CSV table of C-alpha atoms in Angstrom, one decimal:
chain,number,residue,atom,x,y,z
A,961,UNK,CA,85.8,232.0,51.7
A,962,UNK,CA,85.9,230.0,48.2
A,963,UNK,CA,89.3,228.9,47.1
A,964,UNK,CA,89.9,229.4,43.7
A,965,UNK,CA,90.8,225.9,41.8
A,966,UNK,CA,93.9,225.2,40.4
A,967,UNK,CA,94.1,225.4,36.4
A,968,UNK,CA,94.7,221.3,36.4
A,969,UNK,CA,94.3,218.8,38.3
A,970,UNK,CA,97.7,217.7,41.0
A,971,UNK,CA,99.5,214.6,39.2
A,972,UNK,CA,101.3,213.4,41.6
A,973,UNK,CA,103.5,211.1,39.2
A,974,UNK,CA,104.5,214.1,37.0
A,975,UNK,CA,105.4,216.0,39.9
A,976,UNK,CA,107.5,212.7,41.2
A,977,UNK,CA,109.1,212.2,37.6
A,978,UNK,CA,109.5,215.9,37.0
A,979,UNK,CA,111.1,216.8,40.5
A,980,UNK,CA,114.3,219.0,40.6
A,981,UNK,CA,116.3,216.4,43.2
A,982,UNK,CA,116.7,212.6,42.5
A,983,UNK,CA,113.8,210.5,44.2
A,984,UNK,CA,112.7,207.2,44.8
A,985,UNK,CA,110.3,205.1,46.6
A,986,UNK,CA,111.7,201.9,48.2
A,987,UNK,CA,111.1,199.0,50.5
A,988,UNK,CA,113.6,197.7,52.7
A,989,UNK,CA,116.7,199.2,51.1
A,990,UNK,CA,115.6,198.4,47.2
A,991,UNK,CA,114.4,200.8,45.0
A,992,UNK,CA,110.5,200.1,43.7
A,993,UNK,CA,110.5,203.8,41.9
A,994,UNK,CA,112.7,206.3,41.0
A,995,UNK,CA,112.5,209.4,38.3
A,996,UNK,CA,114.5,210.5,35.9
A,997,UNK,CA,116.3,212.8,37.7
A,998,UNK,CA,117.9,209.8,39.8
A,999,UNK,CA,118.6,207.5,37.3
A,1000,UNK,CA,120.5,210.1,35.6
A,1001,UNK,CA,122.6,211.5,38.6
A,1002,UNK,CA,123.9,208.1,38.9
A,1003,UNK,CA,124.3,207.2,35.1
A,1004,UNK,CA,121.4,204.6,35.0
A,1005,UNK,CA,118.1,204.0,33.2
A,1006,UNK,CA,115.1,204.6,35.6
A,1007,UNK,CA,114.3,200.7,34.2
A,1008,UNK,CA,117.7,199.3,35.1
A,1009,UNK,CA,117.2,200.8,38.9
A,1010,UNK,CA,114.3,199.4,39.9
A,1011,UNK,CA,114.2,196.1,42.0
A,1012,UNK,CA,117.8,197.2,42.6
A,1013,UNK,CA,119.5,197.2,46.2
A,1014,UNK,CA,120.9,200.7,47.1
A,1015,UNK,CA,123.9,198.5,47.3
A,1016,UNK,CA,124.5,199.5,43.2
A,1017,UNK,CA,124.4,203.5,44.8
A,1018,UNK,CA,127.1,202.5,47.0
A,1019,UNK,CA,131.4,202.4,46.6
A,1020,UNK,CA,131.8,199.7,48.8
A,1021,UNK,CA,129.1,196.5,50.1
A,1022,UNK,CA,130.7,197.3,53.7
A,1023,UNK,CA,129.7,201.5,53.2
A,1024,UNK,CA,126.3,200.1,52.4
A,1025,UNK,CA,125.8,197.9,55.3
A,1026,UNK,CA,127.6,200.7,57.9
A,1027,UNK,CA,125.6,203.2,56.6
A,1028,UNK,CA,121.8,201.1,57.3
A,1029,UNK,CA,123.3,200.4,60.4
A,1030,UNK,CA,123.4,204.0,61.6
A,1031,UNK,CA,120.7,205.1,59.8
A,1032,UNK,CA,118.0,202.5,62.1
A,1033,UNK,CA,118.5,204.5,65.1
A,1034,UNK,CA,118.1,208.0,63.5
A,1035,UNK,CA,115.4,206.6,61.9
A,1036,UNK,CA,113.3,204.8,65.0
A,1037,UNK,CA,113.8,208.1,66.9
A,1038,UNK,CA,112.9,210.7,64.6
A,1039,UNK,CA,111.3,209.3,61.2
A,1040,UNK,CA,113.7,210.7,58.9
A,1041,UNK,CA,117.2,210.7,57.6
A,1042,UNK,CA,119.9,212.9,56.1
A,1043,UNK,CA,123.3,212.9,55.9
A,1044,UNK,CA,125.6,214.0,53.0
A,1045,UNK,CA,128.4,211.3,51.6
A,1046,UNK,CA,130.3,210.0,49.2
A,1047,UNK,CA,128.3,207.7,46.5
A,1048,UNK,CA,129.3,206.3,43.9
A,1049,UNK,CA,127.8,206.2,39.7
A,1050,UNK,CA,127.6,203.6,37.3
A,1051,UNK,CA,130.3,204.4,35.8
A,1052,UNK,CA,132.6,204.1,39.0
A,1053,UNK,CA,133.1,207.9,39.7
A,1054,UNK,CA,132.9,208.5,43.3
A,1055,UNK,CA,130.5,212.0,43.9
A,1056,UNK,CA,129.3,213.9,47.3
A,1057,UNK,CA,125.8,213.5,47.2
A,1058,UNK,CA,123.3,214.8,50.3
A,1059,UNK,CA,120.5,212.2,50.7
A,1060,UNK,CA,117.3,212.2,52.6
A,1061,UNK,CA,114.8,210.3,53.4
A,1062,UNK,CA,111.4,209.6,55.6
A,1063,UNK,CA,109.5,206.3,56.6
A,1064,UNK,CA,106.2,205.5,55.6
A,1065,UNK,CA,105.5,203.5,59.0
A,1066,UNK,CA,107.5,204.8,61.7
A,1067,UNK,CA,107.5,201.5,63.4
A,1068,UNK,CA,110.1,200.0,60.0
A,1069,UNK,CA,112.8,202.5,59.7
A,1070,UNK,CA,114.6,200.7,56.7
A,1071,UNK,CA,110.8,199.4,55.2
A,1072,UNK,CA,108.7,201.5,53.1
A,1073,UNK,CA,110.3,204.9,52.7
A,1074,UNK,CA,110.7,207.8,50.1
A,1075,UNK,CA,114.5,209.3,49.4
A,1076,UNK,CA,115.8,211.9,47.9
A,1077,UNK,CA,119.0,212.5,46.4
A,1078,UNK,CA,121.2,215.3,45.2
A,1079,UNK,CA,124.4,215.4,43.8
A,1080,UNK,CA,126.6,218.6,45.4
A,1081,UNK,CA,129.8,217.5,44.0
A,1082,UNK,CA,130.3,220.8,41.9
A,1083,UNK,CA,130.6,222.0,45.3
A,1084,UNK,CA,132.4,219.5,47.0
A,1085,UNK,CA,134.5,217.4,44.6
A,1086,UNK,CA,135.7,213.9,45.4
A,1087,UNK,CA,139.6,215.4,45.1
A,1088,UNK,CA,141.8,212.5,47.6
A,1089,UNK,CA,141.8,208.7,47.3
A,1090,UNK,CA,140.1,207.3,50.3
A,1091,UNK,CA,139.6,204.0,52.0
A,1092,UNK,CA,136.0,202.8,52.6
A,1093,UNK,CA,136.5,203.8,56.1
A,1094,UNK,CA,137.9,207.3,55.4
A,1095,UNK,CA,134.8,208.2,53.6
A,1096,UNK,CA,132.5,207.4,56.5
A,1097,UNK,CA,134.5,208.8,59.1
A,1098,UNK,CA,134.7,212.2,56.0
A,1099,UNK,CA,131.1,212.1,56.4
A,1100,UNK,CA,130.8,212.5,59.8
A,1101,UNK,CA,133.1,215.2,59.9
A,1102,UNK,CA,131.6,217.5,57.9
A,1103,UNK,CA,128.0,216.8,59.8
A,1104,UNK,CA,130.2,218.1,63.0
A,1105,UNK,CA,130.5,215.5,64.7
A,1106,UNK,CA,133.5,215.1,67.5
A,1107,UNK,CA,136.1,212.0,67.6
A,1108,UNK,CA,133.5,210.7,70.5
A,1109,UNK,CA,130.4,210.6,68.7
A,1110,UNK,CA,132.0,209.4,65.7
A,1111,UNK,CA,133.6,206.6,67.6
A,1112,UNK,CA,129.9,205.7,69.2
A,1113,UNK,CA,128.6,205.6,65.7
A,1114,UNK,CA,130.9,203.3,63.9
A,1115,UNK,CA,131.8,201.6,67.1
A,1116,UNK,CA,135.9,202.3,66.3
A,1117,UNK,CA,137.9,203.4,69.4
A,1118,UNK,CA,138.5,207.3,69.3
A,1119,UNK,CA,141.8,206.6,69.0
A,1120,UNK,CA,141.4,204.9,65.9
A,1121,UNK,CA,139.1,207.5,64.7
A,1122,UNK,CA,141.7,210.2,65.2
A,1123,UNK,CA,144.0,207.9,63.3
A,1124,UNK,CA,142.1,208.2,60.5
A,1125,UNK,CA,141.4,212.3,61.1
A,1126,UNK,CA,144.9,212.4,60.9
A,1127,UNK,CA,145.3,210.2,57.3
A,1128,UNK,CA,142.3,212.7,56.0
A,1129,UNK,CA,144.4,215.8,57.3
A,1130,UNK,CA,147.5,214.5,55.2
A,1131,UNK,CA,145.9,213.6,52.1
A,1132,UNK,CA,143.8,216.8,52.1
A,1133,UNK,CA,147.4,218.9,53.3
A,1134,UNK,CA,145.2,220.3,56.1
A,1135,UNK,CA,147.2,221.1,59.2
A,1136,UNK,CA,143.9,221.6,61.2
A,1137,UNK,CA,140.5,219.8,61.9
A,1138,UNK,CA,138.6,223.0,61.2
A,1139,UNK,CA,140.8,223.5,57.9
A,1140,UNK,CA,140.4,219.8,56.7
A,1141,UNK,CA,136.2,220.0,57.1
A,1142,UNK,CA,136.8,223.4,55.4
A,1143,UNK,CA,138.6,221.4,52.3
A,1144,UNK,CA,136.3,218.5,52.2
A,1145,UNK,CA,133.5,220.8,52.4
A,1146,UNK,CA,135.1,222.1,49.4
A,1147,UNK,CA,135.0,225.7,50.7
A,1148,UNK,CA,138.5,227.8,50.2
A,1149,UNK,CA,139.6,229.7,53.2
């Protein structure tokens, strides 16, 4: 059976610059390529983001570094990423953004890679102060994840992971876990 040819030919730059979601091609954590729709989300110039760390995308140098180094494992054993957390814009405002992202060579998690990026903080805002830590542990939460695995993860003790469930629960007046994942999900109950 003859398939009928497409009225132009696939560009597969305009479909990268003209994507609905952030993207960006980069090599061990900085950004060789991103579109418009990335550079904007985070309040940059597609120009001034490239040769960049991720480090810029980050609120903290320490979220940046935590978050590669659980990101290696999930990457050597499936390929791809995705999480959703808090990032930060160029003009300091802190957003929920969900990120994804998939290796070129399976064999160099953090090498070559493409990533994706979209912001979801009209349905999530960023509504408590929170410590570096608070964010991470925020993050994990809302993925589902228990006191153990989040303690494995960020190698804290549970105990100091419930610690800061507990700090979350107050800022975010939630008097239960389910309710607090509920609030920084951003979803009324």
């Amino acid at each position: 059976m003859h398939q009928p040819k497409a009225p132009y030919a696939i560009d597969y730059e305009t479909i990268f610059q003209f994507a609905p979601v952030g993207m960006c091609i980069s090599v061990d954590r900085v950004i060789q390529s991103c579109n418009e729709a990335l550079a904007s989300m985070f309040g940059y110039d597609c120009a001034a983001l490239e040769g960049q760390s991720f480090q810029v995308l980050y609120p903290t140098l320490d979220e940046f570094l935590r978050t590669g180094d659980r990101i290696i494992p999930i990457m050597n054993a499936k390929g791809c990423y995705s999480d959703e957390r808090i990032m930060r814009r160029a003009n300091g405002e802190l957003f929920w953004c969900h990120v994804s992202g998939r290796a070129l060579d399976p064999q160099h998690a953090l090498g070559a890679g493409v990533w994706t990026f979209e912001d979801v903080s009209e349905k999530r805002p960023v509504t408590a102060e929170l410590t570096p830590r608070e964010r991470e542990i925020a993050a994990l939460l809302v993925e589902g994840k228990t006191s153990k695995v989040i303690a494995r993860e960020t190698d804290l003790s549970p105990r100091t992971v419930e610690m800061h469930r507990a700090k979350l629960m107050r800022k975010f007046s939630a008097s239960t876990s389910s309710e607090l994942v509920h609030k920084l999900l951003g979803v009324s109950r």
